mmCIF file of C-alpha atoms in Angstrom:
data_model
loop_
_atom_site.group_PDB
_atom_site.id
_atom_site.type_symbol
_atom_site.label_atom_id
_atom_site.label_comp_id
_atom_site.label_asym_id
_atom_site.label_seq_id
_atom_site.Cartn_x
_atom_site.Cartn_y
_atom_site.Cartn_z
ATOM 1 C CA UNK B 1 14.026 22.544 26.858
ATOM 2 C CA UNK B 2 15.092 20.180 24.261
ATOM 3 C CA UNK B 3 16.296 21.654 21.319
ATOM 4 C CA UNK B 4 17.057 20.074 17.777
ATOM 5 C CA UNK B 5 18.291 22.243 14.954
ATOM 6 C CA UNK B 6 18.377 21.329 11.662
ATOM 7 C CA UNK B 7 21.105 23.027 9.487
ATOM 8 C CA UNK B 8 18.755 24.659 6.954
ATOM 9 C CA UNK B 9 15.201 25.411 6.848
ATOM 10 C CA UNK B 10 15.302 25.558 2.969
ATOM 11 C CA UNK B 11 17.144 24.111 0.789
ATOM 12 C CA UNK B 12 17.932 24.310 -3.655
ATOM 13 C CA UNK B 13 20.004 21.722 -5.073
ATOM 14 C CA UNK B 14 20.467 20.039 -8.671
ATOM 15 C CA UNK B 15 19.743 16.758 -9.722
ATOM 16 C CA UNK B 16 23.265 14.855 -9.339
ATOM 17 C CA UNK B 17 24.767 16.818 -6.463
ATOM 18 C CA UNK B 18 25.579 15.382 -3.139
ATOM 19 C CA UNK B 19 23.511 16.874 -0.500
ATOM 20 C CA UNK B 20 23.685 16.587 3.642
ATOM 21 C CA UNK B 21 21.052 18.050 5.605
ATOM 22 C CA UNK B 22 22.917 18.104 9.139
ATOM 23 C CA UNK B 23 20.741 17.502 12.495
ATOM 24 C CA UNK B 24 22.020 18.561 16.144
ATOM 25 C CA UNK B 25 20.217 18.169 19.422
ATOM 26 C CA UNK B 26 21.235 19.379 22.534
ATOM 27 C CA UNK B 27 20.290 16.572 25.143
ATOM 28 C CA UNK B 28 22.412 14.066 24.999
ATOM 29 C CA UNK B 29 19.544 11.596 23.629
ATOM 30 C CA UNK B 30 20.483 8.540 22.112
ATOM 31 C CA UNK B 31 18.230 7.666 19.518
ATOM 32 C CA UNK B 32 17.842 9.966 16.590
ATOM 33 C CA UNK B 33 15.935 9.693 13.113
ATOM 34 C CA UNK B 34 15.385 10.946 9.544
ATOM 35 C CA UNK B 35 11.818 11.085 7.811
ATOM 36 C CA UNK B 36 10.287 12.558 5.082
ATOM 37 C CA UNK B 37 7.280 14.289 4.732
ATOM 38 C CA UNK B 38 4.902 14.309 2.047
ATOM 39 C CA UNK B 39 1.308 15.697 1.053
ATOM 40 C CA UNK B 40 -1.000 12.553 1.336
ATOM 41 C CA UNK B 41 1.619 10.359 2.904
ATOM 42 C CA UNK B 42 2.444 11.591 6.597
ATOM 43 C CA UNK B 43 6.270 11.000 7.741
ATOM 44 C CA UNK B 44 7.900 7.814 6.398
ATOM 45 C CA UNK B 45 11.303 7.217 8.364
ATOM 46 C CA UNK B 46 14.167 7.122 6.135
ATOM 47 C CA UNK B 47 16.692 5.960 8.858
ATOM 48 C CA UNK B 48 17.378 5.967 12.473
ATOM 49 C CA UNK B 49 20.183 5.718 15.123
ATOM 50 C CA UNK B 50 20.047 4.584 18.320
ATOM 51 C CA UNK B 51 24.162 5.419 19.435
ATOM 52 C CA UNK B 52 27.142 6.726 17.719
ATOM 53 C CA UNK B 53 27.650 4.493 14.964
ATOM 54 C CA UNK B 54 24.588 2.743 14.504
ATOM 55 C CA UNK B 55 22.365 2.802 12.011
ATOM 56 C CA UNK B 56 19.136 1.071 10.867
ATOM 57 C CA UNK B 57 17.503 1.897 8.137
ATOM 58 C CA UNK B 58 13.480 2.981 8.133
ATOM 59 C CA UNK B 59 10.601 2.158 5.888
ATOM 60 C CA UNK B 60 12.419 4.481 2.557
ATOM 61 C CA UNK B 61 15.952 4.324 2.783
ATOM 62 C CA UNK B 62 16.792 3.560 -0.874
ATOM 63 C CA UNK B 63 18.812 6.846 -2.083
ATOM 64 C CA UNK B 64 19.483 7.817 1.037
ATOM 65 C CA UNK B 65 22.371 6.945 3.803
ATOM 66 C CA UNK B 66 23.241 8.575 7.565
ATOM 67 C CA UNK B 67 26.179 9.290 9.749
ATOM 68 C CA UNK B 68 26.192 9.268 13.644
ATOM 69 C CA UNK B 69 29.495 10.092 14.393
ATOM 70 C CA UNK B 70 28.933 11.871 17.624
ATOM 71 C CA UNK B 71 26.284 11.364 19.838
ATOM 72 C CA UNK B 72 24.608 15.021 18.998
ATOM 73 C CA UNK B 73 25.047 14.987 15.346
ATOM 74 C CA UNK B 74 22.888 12.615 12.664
ATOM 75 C CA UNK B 75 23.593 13.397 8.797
ATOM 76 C CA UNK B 76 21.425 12.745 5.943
ATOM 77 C CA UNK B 77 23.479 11.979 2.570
ATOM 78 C CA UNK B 78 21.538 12.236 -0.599
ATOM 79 C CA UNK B 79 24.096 10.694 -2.659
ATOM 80 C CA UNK B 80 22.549 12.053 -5.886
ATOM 81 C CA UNK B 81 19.836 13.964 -5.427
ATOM 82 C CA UNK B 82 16.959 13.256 -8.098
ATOM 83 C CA UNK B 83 13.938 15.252 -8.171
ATOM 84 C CA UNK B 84 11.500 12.648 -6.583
ATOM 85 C CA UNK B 85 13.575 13.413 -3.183
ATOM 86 C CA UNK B 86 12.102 16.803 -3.423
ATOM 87 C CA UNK B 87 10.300 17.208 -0.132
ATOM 88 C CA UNK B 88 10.288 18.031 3.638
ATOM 89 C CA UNK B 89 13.066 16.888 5.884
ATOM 90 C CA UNK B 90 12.408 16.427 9.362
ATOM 91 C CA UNK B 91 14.426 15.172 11.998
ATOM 92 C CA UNK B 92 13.897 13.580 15.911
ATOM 93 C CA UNK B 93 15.671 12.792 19.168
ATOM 94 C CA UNK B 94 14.127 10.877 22.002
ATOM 95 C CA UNK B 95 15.879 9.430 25.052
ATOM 96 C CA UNK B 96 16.481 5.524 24.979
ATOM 97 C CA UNK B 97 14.024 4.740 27.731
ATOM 98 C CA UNK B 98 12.103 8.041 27.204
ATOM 99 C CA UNK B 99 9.104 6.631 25.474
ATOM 100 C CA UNK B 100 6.678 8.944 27.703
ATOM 101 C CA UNK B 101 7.984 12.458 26.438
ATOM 102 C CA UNK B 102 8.341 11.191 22.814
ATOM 103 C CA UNK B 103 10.126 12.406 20.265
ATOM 104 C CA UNK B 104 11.760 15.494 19.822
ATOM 105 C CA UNK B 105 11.740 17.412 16.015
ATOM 106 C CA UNK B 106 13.522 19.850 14.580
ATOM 107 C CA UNK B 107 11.820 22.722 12.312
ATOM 108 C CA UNK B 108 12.247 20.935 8.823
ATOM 109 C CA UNK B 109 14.600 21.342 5.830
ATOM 110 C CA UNK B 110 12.215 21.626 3.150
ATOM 111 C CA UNK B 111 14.332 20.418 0.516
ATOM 112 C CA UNK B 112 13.576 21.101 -3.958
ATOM 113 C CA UNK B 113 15.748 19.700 -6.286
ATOM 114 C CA UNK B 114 15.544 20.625 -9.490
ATOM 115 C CA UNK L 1 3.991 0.265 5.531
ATOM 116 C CA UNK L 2 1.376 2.903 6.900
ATOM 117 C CA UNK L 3 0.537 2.355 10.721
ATOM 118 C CA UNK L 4 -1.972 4.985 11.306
ATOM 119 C CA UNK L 5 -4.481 5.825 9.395
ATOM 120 C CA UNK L 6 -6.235 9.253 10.718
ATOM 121 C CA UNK L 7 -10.167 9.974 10.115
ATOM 122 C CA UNK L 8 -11.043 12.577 9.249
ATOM 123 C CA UNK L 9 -8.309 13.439 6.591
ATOM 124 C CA UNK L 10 -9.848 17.377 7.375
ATOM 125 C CA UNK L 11 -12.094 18.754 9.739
ATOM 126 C CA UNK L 12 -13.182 22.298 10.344
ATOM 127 C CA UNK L 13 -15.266 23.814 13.512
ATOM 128 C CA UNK L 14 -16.213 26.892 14.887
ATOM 129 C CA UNK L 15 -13.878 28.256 18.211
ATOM 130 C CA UNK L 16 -15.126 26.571 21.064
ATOM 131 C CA UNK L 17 -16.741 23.603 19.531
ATOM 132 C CA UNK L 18 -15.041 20.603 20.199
ATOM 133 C CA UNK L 19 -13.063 18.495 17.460
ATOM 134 C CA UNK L 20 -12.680 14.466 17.492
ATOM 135 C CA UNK L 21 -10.040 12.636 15.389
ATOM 136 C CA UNK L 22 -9.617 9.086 14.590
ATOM 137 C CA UNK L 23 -6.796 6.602 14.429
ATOM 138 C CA UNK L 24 -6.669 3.045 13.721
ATOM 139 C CA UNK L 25 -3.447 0.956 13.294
ATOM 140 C CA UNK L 26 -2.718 -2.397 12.478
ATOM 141 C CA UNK L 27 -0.533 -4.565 14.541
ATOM 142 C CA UNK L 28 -0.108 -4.498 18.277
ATOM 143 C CA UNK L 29 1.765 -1.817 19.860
ATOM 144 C CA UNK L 30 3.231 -0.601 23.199
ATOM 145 C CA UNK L 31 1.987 2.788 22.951
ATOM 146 C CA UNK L 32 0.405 5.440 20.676
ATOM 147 C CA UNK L 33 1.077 8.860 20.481
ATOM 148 C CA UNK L 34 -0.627 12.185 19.491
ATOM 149 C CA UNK L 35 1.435 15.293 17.745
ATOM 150 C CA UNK L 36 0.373 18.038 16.375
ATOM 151 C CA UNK L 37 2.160 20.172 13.527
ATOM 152 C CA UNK L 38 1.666 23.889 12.897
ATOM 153 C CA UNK L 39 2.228 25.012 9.217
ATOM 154 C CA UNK L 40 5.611 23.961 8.231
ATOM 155 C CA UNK L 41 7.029 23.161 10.991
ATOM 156 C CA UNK L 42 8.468 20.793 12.884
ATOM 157 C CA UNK L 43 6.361 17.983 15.016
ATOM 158 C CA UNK L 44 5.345 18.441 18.679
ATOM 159 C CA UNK L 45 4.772 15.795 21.347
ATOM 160 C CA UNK L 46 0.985 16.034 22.845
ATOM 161 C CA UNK L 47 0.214 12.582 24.859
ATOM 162 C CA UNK L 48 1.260 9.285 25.097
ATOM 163 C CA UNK L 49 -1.156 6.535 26.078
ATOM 164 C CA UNK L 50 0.366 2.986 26.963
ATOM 165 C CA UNK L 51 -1.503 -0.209 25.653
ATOM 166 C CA UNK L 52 -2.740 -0.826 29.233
ATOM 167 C CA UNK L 53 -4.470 2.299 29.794
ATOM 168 C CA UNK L 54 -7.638 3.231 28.417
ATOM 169 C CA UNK L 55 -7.962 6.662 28.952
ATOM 170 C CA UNK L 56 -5.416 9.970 29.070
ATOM 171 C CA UNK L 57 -6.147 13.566 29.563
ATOM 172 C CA UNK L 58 -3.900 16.357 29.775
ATOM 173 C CA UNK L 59 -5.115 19.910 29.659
ATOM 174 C CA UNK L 60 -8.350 19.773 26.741
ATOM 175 C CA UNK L 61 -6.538 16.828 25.192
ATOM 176 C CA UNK L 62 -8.671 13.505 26.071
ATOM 177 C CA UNK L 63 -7.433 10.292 24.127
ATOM 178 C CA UNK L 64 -9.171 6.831 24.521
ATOM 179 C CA UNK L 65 -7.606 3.409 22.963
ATOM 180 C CA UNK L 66 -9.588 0.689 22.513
ATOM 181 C CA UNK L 67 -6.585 -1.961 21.647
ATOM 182 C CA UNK L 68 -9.008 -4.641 20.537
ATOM 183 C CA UNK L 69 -10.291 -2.633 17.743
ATOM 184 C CA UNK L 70 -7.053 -0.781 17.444
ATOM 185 C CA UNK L 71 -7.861 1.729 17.089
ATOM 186 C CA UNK L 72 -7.680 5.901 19.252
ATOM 187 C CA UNK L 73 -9.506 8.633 19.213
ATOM 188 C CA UNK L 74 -8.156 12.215 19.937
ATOM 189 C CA UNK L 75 -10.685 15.089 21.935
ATOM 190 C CA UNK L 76 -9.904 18.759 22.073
ATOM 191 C CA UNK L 77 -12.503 20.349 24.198
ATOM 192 C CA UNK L 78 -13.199 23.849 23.782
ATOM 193 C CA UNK L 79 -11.256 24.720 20.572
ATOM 194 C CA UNK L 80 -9.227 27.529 20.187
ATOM 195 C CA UNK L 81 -8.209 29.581 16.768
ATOM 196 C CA UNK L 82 -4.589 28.342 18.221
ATOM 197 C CA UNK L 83 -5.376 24.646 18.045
ATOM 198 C CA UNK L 84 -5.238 24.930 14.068
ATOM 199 C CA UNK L 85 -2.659 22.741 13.149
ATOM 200 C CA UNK L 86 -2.348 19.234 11.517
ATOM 201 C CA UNK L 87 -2.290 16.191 14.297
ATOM 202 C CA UNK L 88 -0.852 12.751 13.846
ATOM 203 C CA UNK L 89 -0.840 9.689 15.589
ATOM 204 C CA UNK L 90 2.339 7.567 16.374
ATOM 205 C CA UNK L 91 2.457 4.125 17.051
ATOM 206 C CA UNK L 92 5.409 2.087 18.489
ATOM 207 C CA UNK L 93 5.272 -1.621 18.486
ATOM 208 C CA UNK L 94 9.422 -1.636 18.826
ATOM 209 C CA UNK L 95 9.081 -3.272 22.200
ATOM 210 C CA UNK L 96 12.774 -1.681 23.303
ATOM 211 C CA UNK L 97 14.867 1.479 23.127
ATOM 212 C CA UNK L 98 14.388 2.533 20.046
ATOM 213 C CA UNK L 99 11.575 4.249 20.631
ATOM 214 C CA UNK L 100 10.960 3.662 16.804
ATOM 215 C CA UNK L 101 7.548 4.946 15.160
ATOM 216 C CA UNK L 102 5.230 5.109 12.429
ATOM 217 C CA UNK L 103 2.716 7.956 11.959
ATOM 218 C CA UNK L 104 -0.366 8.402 10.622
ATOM 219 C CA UNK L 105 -1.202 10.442 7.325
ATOM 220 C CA UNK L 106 -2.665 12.960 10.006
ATOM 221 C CA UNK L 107 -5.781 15.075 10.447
ATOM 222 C CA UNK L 108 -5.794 18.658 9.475
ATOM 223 C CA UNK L 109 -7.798 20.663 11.690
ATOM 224 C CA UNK L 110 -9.185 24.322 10.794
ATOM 225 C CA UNK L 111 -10.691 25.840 14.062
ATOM 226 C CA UNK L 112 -12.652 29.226 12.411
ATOM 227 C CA UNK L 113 -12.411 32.233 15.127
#
């Protein structure tokens, strides 16, 4: 089975700090991506990456950047966390021709910053 | 920009009654996707239906797509207490590798033992 771990399932920072929320998967997929979750809003995608290195950003990057430095491993960096970032973290894995088994998720980092 | 927009936004039904959600979307796509969501928790895969096809089961999942209203539908016959979870649709109109989507606001489904 798949499996993608996400480093915390909850998380208490304070506006200003520097936060990563760290994402692993275990099957050597090459696309990975960060969204947000909301009440009201579904998942917005924050960024994705489709190899080591790359990067594209999603529909809400803005306060937000990534690192893909090895092919199992995508970072979130909230450069300064302000309390509107407050919110659930999720993140995915898919294979790049995998459309038909989707995407894979992790459990969440449900993120408050105070 | 919102892709999916689910209807109903809730829906509750008795165990063993079946439950119908709706998803329309706005620009063409190569597939759509269903996933439902237990209480916080992470997203899981259902069914994928491609643009061609018109018609997917798997198990008590049945989803249609009519592509020239744009819109799906998702069926769960036979509803279960377990089925209580929120569902989403995913489209992706990426066209390549990326397998890059954008979901719904998502349906939250109460099924009442």
């Amino acid at each position: 089975d798949v499996k993608v771990t996400q480093s915390s399932r909850y998380l208490v920072k304070r506006t200003g700090e520097k936060v990563f929320l760290e994402c692993v998967q275990d099957m050597d997929h090459e696309n990975m991506f960060w969204y947000r979750q909301d009440p009201g809003l579904g998942l917005r995608l924050i960024y994705f990456s489709y190899d080591v290195k790359m990067k594209e950003k999603g529909d809400i990057p803005e306060g937000y950047s990534v690192s893909r430095e090895k092919k199992e491993r995508f970072s979130l960096i909230l450069e300064s966390a302000s309390t509107n970032q407050t919110s659930m973290y999720l993140c995915a894995s898919s294979l790049s021709r995998g459309a038909r088994m989707g995407q894979f998720f992790g459990p969440g980092t449900r993120l408050t910053v105070l | 920009s919102q892709q999916g927009e689910e209807d109903p936004q809730a829906l509750s039904i008795q165990e063993g009654e079946n439950a119908t959600m709706n998803c329309s979307y706005k620009t063409s796509i190569n597939n759509l996707q269903w996933y439902r969501q237990n209480s916080g928790r992470g997203l899981v895969h259902l069914i994928l239906i491609r643009s061609n096809e018109r018609e997917k089961h798997s198990g008590r999942l049945r989803v249609t797509l009519d592509t020239s209203k744009k819109s799906s539908s998702l069926l769960i016959t036979a509803s279960r207490a377990a089925d209580t979870a929120s569902y989403f649709c995913a489209t992706d109109a990426s066209g390549g590798a990326t397998n890059k989507l954008i979901f719904g606001t998502g349906t939250l489904l109460a099924v009442q033992p």
